Coordinates of C-alpha atoms in Angstrom, one line a residue:
X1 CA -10.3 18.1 17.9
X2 CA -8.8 14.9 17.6
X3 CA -8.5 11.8 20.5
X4 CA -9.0 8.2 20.5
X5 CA -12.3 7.4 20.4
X6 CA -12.3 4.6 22.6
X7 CA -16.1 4.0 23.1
X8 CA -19.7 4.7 20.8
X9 CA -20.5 5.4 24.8
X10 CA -23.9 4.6 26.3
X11 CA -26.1 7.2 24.7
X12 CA -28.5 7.8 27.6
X13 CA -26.6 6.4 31.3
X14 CA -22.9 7.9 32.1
X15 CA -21.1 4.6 32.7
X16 CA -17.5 3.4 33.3
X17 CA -15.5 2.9 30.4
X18 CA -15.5 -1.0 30.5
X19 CA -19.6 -1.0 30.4
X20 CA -19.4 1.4 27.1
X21 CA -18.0 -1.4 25.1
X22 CA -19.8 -2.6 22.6
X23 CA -21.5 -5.9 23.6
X24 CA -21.4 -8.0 26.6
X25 CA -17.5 -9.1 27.0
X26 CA -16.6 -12.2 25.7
X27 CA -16.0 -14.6 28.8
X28 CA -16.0 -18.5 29.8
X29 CA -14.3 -19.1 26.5
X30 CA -12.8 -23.4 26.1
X31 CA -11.1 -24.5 23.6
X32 CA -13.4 -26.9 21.4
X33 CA -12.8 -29.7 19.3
X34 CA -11.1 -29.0 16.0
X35 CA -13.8 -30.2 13.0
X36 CA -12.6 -31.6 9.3
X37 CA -14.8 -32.0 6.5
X38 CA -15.8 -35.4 7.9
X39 CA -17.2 -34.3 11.4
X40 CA -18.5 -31.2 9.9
X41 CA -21.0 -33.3 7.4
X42 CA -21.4 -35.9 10.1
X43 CA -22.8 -32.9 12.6
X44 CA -25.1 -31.8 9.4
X45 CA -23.7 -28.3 10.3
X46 CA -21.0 -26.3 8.9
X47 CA -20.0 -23.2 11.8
X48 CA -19.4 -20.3 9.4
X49 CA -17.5 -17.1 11.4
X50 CA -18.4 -13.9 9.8
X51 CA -17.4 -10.4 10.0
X52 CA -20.4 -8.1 11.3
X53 CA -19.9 -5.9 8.4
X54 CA -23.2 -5.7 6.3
X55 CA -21.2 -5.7 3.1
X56 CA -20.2 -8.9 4.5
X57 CA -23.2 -11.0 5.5
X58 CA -26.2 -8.9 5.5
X59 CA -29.6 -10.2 4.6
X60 CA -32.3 -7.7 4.2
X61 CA -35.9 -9.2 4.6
X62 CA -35.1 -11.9 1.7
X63 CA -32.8 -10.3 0.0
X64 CA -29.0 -11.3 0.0
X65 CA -26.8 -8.6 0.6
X66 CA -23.7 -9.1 1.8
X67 CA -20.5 -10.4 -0.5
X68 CA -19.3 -13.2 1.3
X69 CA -23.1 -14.2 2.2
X70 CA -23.6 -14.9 -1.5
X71 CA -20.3 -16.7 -1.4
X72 CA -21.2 -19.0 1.5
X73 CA -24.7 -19.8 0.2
X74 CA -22.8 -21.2 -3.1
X75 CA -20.3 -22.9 -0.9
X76 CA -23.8 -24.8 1.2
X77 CA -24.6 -25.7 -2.3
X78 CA -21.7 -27.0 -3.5
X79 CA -21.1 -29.3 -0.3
X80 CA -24.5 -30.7 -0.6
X81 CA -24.2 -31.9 -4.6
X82 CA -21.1 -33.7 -3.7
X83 CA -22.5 -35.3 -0.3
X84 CA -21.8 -39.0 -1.2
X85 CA -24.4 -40.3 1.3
X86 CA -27.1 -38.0 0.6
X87 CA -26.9 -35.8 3.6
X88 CA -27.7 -32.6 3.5
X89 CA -25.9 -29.5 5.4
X90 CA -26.7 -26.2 6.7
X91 CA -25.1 -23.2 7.3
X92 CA -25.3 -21.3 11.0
X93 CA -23.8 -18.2 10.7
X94 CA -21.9 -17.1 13.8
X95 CA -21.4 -12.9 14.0
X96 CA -18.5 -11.4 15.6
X97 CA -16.3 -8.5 15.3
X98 CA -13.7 -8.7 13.0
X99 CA -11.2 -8.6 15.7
X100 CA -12.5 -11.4 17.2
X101 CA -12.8 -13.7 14.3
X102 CA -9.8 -15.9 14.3
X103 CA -9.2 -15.9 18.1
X104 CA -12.8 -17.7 18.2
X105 CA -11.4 -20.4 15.0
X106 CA -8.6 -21.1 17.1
X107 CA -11.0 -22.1 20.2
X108 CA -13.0 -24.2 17.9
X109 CA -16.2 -22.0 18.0
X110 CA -16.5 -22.2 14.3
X111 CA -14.9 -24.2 11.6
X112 CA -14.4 -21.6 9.1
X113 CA -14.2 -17.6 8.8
X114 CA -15.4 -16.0 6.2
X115 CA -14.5 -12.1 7.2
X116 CA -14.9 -10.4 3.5
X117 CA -12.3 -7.8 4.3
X118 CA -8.3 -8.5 4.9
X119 CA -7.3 -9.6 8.7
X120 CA -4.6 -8.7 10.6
X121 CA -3.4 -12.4 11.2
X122 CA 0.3 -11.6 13.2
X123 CA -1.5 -12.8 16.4
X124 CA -3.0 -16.2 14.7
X125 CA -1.6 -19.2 15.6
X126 CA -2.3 -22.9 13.5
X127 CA -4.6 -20.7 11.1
X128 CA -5.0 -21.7 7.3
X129 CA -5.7 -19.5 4.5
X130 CA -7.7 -20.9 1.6
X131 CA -7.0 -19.8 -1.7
X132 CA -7.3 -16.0 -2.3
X133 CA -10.8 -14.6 -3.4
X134 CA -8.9 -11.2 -4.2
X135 CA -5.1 -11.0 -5.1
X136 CA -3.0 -8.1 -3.7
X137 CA -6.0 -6.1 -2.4
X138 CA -5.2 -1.9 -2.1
X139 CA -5.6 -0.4 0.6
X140 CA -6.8 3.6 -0.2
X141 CA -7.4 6.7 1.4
X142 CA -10.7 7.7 1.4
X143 CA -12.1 11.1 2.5
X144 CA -15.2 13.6 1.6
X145 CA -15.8 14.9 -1.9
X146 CA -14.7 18.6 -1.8
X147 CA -11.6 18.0 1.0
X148 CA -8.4 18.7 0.4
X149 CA -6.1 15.9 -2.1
X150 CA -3.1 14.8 -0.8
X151 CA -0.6 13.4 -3.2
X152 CA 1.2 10.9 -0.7
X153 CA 0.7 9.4 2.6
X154 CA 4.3 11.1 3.8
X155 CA 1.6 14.7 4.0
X156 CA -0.6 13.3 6.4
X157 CA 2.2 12.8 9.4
X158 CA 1.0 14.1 12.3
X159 CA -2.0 13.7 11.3
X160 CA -5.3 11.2 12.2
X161 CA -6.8 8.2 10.2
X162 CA -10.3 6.7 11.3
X163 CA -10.1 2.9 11.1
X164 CA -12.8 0.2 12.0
X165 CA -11.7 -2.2 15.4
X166 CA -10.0 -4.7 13.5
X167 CA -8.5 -3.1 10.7
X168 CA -5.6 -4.8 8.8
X169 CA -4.7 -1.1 8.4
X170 CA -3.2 -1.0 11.5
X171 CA -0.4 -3.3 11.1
X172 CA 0.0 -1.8 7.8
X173 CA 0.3 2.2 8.9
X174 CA 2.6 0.5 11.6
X175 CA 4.4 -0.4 9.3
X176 CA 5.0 2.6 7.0
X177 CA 5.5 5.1 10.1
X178 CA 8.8 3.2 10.6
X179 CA 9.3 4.5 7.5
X180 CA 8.2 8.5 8.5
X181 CA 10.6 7.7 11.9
X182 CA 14.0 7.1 9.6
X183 CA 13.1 10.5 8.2
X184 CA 12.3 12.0 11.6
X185 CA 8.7 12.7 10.7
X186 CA 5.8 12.3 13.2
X187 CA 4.0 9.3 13.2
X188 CA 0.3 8.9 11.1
X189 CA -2.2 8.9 14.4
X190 CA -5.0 6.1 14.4
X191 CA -8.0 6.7 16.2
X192 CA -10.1 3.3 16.3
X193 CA -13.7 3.2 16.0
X194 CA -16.1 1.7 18.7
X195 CA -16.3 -2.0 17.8
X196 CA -20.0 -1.2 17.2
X197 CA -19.2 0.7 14.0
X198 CA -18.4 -2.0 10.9
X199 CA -16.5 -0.6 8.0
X200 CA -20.0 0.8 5.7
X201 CA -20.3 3.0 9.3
X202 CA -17.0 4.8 9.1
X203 CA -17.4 5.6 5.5
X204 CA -20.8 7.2 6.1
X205 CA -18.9 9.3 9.3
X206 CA -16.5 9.9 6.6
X207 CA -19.1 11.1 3.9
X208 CA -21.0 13.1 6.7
X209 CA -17.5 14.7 7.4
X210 CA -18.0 13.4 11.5
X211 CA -14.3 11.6 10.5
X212 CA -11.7 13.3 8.4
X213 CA -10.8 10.3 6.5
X214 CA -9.7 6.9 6.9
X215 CA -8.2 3.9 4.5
X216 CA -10.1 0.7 3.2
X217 CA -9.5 -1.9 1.2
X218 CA -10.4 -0.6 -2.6
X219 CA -13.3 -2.8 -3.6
X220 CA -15.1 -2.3 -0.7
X221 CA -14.4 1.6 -0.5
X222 CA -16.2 1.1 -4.4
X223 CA -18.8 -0.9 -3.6
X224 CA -20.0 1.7 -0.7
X225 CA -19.4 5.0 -2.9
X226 CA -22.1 3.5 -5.3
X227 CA -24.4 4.3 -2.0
X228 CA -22.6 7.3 -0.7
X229 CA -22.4 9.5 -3.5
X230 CA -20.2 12.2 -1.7
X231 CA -17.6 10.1 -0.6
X232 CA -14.1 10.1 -2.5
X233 CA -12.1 7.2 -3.3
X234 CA -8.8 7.9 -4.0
X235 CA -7.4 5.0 -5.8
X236 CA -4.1 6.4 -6.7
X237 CA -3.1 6.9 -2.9
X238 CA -2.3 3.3 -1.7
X239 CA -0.9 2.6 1.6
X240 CA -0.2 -0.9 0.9
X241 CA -1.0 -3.9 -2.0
X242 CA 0.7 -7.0 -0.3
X243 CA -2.6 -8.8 1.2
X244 CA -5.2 -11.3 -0.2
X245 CA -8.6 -12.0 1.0
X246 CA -9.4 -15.2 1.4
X247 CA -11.3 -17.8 4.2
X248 CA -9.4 -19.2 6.9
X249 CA -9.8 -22.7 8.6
X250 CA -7.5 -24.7 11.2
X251 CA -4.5 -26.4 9.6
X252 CA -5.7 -29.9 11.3
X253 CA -8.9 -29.2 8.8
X254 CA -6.8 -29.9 5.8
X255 CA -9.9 -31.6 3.8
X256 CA -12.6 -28.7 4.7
X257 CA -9.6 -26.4 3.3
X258 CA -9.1 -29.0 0.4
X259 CA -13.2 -28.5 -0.7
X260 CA -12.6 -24.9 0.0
X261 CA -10.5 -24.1 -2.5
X262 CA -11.7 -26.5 -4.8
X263 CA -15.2 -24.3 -5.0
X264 CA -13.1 -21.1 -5.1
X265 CA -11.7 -22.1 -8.4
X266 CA -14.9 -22.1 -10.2
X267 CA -17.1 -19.6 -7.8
X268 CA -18.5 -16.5 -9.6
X269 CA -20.5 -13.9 -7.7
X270 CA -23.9 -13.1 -9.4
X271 CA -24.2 -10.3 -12.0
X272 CA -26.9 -8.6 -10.0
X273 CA -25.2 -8.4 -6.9
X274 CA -24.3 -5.0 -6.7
X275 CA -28.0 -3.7 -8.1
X276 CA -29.4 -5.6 -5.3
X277 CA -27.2 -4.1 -2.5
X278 CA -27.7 -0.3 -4.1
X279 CA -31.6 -0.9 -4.4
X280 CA -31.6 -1.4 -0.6
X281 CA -29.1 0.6 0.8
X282 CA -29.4 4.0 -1.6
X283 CA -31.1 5.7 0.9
X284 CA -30.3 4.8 4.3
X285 CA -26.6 6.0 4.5
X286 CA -27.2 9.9 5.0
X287 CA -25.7 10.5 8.1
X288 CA -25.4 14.4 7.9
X289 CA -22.4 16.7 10.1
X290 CA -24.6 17.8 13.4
X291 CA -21.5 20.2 14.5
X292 CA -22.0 23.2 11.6
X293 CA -21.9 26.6 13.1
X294 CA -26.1 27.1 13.0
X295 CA -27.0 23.7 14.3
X296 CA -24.1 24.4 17.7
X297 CA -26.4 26.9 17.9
X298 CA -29.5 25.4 17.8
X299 CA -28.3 22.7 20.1
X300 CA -27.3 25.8 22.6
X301 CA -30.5 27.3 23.0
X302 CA -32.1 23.8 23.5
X303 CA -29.0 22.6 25.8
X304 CA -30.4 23.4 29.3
X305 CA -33.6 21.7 28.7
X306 CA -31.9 18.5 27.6
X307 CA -29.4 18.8 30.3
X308 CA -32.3 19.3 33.0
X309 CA -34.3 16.2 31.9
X310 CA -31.7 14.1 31.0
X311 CA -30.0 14.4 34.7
X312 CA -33.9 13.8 36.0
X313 CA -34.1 10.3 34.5
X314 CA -29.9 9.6 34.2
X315 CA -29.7 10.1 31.1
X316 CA -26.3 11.8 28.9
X317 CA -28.0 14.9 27.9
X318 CA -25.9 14.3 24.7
X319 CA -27.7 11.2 24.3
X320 CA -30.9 13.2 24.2
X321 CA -28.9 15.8 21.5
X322 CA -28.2 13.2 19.3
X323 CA -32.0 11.8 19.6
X324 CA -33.2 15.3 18.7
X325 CA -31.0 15.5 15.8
X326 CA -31.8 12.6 14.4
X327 CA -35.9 13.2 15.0
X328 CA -36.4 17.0 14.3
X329 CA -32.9 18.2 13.1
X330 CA -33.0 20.2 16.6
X331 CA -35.9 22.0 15.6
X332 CA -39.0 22.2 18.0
X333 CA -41.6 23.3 15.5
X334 CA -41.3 19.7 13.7
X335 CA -44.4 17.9 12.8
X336 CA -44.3 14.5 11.7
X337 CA -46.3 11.3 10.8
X338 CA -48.8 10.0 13.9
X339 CA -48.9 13.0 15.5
X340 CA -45.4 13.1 16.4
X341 CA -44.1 16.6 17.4
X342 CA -41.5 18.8 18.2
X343 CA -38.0 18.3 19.1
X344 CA -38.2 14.8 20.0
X345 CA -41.1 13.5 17.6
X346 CA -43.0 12.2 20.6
X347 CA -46.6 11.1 20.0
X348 CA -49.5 12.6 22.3
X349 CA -50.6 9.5 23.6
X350 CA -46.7 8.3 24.5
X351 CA -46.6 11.2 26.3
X352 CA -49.7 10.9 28.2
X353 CA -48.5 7.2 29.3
X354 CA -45.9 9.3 31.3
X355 CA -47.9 12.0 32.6
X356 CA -47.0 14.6 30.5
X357 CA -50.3 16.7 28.7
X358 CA -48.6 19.1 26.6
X359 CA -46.1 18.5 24.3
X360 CA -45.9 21.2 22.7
X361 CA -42.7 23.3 23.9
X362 CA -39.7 22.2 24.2
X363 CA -39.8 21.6 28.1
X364 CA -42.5 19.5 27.8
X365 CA -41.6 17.7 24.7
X366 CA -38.1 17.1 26.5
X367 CA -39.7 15.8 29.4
X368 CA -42.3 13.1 27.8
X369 CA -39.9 11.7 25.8
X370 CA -37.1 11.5 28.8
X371 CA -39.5 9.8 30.9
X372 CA -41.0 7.8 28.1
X373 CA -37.9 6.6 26.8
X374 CA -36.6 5.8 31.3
X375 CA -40.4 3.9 31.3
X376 CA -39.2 1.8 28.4
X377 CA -35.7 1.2 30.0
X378 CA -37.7 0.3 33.3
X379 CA -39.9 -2.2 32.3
X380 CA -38.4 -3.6 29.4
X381 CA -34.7 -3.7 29.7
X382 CA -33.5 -3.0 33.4
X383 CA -31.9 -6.8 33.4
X384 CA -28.8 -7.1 34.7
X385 CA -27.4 -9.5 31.7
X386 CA -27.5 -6.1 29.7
X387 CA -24.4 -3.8 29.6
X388 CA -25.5 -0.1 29.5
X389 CA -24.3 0.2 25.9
X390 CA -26.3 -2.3 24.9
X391 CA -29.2 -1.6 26.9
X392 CA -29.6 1.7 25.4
X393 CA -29.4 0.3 21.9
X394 CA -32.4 -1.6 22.7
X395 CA -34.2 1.4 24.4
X396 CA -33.4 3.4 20.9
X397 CA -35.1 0.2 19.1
X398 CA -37.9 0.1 21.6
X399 CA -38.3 4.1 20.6
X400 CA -38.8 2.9 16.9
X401 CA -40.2 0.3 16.7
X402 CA -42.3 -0.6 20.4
X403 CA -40.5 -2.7 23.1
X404 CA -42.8 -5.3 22.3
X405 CA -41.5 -6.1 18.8
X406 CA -38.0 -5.5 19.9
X407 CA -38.4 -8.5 22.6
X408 CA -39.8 -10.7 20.0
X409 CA -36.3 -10.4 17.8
X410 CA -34.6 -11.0 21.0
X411 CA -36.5 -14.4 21.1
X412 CA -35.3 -14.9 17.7
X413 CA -32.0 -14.0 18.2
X414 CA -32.0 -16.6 20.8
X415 CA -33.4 -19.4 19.1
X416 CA -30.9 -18.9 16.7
X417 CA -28.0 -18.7 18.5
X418 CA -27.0 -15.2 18.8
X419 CA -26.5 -13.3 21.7
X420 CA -30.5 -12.1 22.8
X421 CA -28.6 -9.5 24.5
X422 CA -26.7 -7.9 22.2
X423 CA -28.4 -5.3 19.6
X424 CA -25.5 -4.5 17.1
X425 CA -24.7 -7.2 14.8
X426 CA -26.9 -10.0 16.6
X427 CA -30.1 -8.7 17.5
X428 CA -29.9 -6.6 15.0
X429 CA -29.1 -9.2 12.1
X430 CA -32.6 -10.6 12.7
X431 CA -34.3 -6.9 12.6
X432 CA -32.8 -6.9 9.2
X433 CA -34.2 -10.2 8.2
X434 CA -37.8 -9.5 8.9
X435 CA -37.8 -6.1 9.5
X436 CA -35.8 -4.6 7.6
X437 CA -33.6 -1.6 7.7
X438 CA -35.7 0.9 9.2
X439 CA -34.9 0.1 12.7
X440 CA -31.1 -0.8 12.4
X441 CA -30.8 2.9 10.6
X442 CA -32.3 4.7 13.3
X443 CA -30.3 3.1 16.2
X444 CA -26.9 3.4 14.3
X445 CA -27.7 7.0 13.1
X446 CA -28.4 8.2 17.0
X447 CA -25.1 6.7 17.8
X448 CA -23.2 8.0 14.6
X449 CA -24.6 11.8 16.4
X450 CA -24.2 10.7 19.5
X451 CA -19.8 10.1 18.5
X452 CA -19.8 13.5 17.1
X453 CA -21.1 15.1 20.0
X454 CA -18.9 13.0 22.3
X455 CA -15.9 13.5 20.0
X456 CA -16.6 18.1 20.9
X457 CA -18.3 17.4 24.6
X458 CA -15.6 19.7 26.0
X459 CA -16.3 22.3 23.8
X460 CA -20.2 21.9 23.8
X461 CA -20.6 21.5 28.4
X462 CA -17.6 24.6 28.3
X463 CA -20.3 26.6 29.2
X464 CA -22.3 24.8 31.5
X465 CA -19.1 24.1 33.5
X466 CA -18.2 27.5 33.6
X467 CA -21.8 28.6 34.9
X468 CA -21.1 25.6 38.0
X469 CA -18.0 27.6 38.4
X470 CA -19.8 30.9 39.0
X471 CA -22.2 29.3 41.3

């Protein structure tokens, strides 16, 4: 079954469209000030724009990560040995979707980008490219170990590619289905990701066999296969090899562009880089397919439970699914560390907090952790500044973690200057930092089951619609 996949949805609350966006929406935008080189070391603060991706400009509690993160921290470096007065400056790194990367240079919200991956810059207006970091970067197919080959992309018309919100494979597929329309051949579909998914999350859908296969730029399609060993790069099958990455400024910064490229020229990224990003990441990308024939089944037998307590509290029971897959694998007889049990890993004394005594069938397991997880939603995150989709995100950390220690990032996110009430990418940068990925894993891997089951809900409430009908 294949449609656009329009949202990551709200896990737990059935909402409008609009509220299943990822993040609050971007409003009360100005245009600010254009800053060169001068006003940038003046301000002691150079405005760095970078792509959410964690390839990109993760930071793992000390431990550099991300590509362009490395790049950037060189960069601070290099502006501060040539600082003719003695100043010093500092990097603030601003997160936002790759989509939304050059719209917020051209208001003046940052005074570079630094997105690691290509753009799709047709839209930009007064934008500068620095020199290129890669030359003629491919764009591949990549799709599961084990799935069929195809020898061109002329055998996948009619078809469906996966791509990240933002892609520069967009404008490219555009691009050659002009080509498939001269020789009257359906288009290549696209179905775009939630904005909440970066690039590293498609892949693992990809690996995990949720997606059937999508198209990335080669090194970093090589970079995440060294992390998720089932995955196939096909280098041989390139859509297109026209674009370079590179760092964009405003042309009325010609000097900060000047320095940029002057500290491109001699930049090298560290040996180690890659050893650092597979120590940390090995084993967190294992996303597994929730949809085989004996786990539908599993989640059948457990269905009217879920459905019961999930409309009790307003929840999406298939929130509650992809909870239960992610804790127990959809099987009630788990047992797991502190006394959490069955199929949603609930602790005794979290259920007790909500009334419930025994949590040792399904019904009642169900039932604490529905409530539990409403009581959370109640008394730490019913503010109206959230957006559902959000709000459940931080309800999924409070899960993890405790709500208390998920409100203490929030204050950090705040101090810093990201959005307190946003969990992916902002919130969620900080959980990295001093957390680490334990956290960020389990919110993204309930979503990641929560798009599969969205992607088949027809198929899996078929049955429950048809007993309404009957009634």
């Amino acid at each position: 079954m294949t449609r656009l996949l329009v949202l990551l949805a709200c896990l737990l609350l059935p909402l409008s469209l609009q509220a299943r966006l990822a993040g609050p929406p971007l409003t009360g935008h100005e245009q600010r000030p254009v800053r060169d080189l001068a006003d940038v070391r003046k301000s002691g603060e150079l405005r760095v724009l970078v792509n959410q991706s964690r390839n990109s400009s993760g930071e793992v509690k000390g431990q550099i990560i991300g590509v362009e993160y490395h790049r950037l921290r060189a960069f601070e470096r290099y502006l501060n040995s040539n600082a003719r007065d003695g100043r010093t400056l500092r990097l603030k790194i601003i997160p936002r979707s790759k989509d939304q990367l050059l719209g917020a240079l051209q208001r003046g919200e940052g005074d570079l980008v630094a997105p690691g991956e290509l753009l799709d810059t047709r839209t930009a207006q007064a934008i500068s490219a620095s020199a290129a970091i890669r030359n003629d970067v491919p764009l591949v197919f990549i799709a599961r170990k084990g799935n069929r080959r195809y020898q061109s992309f002329e055998q996948l018309a009619g078809r469906t590619l996966v791509l990240p919100a933002g892609s520069a494979v967009g404008e490219a597929l555009e691009q050659f289905n002009q080509q498939l329309a001269l020789r009257k051949r359906p288009p290549i579909n696209i179905e775009w990701a939630d904005s909440s998914l970066a690039t590293e999350d498609v892949l693992e859908m990809v690996q995990a066999g949720i997606y059937p296969f999508t198209v990335v730029e080669l090194p970093i399609a090589e970079r995440w296969a060294k992390v998720m060993p089932k995955l196939r790069v096909d280098r041989d099958m390139v859509l297109a090899q026209e674009s370079d990455m590179s760092w964009f400024v405003r042309r009325d910064a010609p000097m900060l562009r000047a320095s940029i490229d002057r500290f491109l020229a001699s930049y090298r990224s560290p040996d180690d880089l890659d050893s650092t990003f597979q120590r940390v990441y090995r084993r967190l990308y294992k996303v597994h397919y929730p949809l085989k024939p004996g786990d539908v089944q599993r989640l059948e037998r457990v269905r009217p439970v879920l459905q019961k307590h999930a409309d009790e509290q307003g929840f999406d029971w298939l929130a509650l699914a992809a909870m239960a897959f992610k804790e127990s694998t959809l099987n009630p007889a788990a047992r797991g560390s502190g006394g959490a049990t069955g199929l949603m890993q609930i602790t005794p004394a979290a259920a007790r907090s909500v009334g419930v005594g025994n949590i040792q069938g399904v019904e009642g397991n169900v039932q604490a952790s529905a409530r539990y997880l409403a009581m959370i939603r109640r008394k730490f995150f019913a503010s109206k500044q959230l957006n559902e989709r959000e709000r459940l995100a931080f309800v999924l950390a409070a899960y993890n973690m405790g709500p208390e220690r998920v409100q203490g990032l929030r204050a950090e996110a705040r101090r810093r200057g990201l959005n307190p009430n946003q969990w992916f990418f902002q919130v969620e940068r900080v959980a990295m930092e001093q957390v680490g990925m334990g956290v960020v894993s389990y919110v993204n891997s309930v979503n990641k089951y929560y798009v599969a089951y969205d992607r088949e809900r027809e198929q899996l409430e078929a049955q429950r619609r048809a007993i309404s009908t009957r009634k």
